[in-house]
Amino acid sequence: SAYTELETHILNILNDNPNGLSDDSLSKKLKNVDITSKTEALNKLLEKTRIMVVSQDNGELAYKYIDEEEAQRRRELSPEEYVVYQFIEESGNKGMWINDIKKVTKLAAKTGEIVKKLEKKGFIKSVKTIKAKNKKVWMVMNVEPSQEVTGGMLADDVFDRDLMDLLGQKCVEFIRAQGRCDRKQVSIFIRSLSLSQIDLSDEDLFRILETQVFDGRIEIVDDVVKEGYLQSSSGTVLPNNIYKVSNWYTPRLIFNEIP
């Protein structure tokens, strides 16, 4: 359905603010718009699934933009499915236990069935958590779980010392070939090799590089970083260091067999 001028204006403002805007911040940008008109427009946009309400870190509620394609997908969900989906979405990269979903949605026994439907439709996925063996949390399909949930590549159940060594060696070789390069460039190169069966998170790669620095194979050029701090897909902010091979470091010779 068509959008009013005010609804379109609100969508444009929220599209320019991808992290969302609190009610106060939005009101400041909607000069000369009375509260009734603003509330009416926001309710219409919520109905049309073009915006969503999220909790910010400070506990304040904020409005976030949803593009038309994504809104179309959400409209396929039943009201109960959409309620469950919104709570799971808000849990971000930490996900939600099934019991917590039951509590907040008050859907009791129906919750399990709704969660399964959302999984089947490709909206959410289950992720095993290191906090409790054989237990899983639910999160939105395209979200990368936090290290807190999975333990990353360095978790006990997936830790592979040989793979870690190989990835470290590849990092050093790439940095030597480039002369100097930043963490982002190394990450792109390592992922392109597809050496790991596990999805390597930004934190995993950062820790591999830190190990190489600690072992003296590479060093950080200086504290002035190329692109400052980069946010990883799980929300952690990591320094985008520039690396070079240590002057005194000579590559190890690895013999597969002893003649």
mmCIF file of C-alpha atoms in Angstrom, residues 11 18 27 39 48 68 83 89 117 163-164 172 185 204 237 241 253:
data_model
loop_
_atom_site.group_PDB
_atom_site.id
_atom_site.type_symbol
_atom_site.label_atom_id
_atom_site.label_comp_id
_atom_site.label_asym_id
_atom_site.label_seq_id
_atom_site.Cartn_x
_atom_site.Cartn_y
_atom_site.Cartn_z
ATOM 1 C CA LEU A 11 11.581 6.016 6.332
ATOM 2 C CA PRO A 18 21.147 2.395 10.273
ATOM 3 C CA SER A 27 11.137 13.905 17.097
ATOM 4 C CA THR A 39 2.483 8.269 16.417
ATOM 5 C CA LYS A 48 3.545 -2.520 7.168
ATOM 6 C CA GLU A 68 10.877 -3.267 1.215
ATOM 7 C CA VAL A 83 6.236 -11.800 17.536
ATOM 8 C CA GLU A 89 16.064 -10.779 16.216
ATOM 9 C CA LYS A 117 8.192 -23.168 11.486
ATOM 10 C CA LEU A 163 45.200 -25.829 11.369
ATOM 11 C CA MET A 164 46.126 -22.910 13.622
ATOM 12 C CA VAL A 172 53.099 -14.630 7.505
ATOM 13 C CA GLN A 185 43.582 -7.512 3.827
ATOM 14 C CA ASP A 204 39.612 -15.969 15.321
ATOM 15 C CA VAL A 237 35.494 -3.688 17.747
ATOM 16 C CA ASN A 241 46.610 -3.025 12.620
ATOM 17 C CA LEU A 253 61.572 -25.311 7.175
#
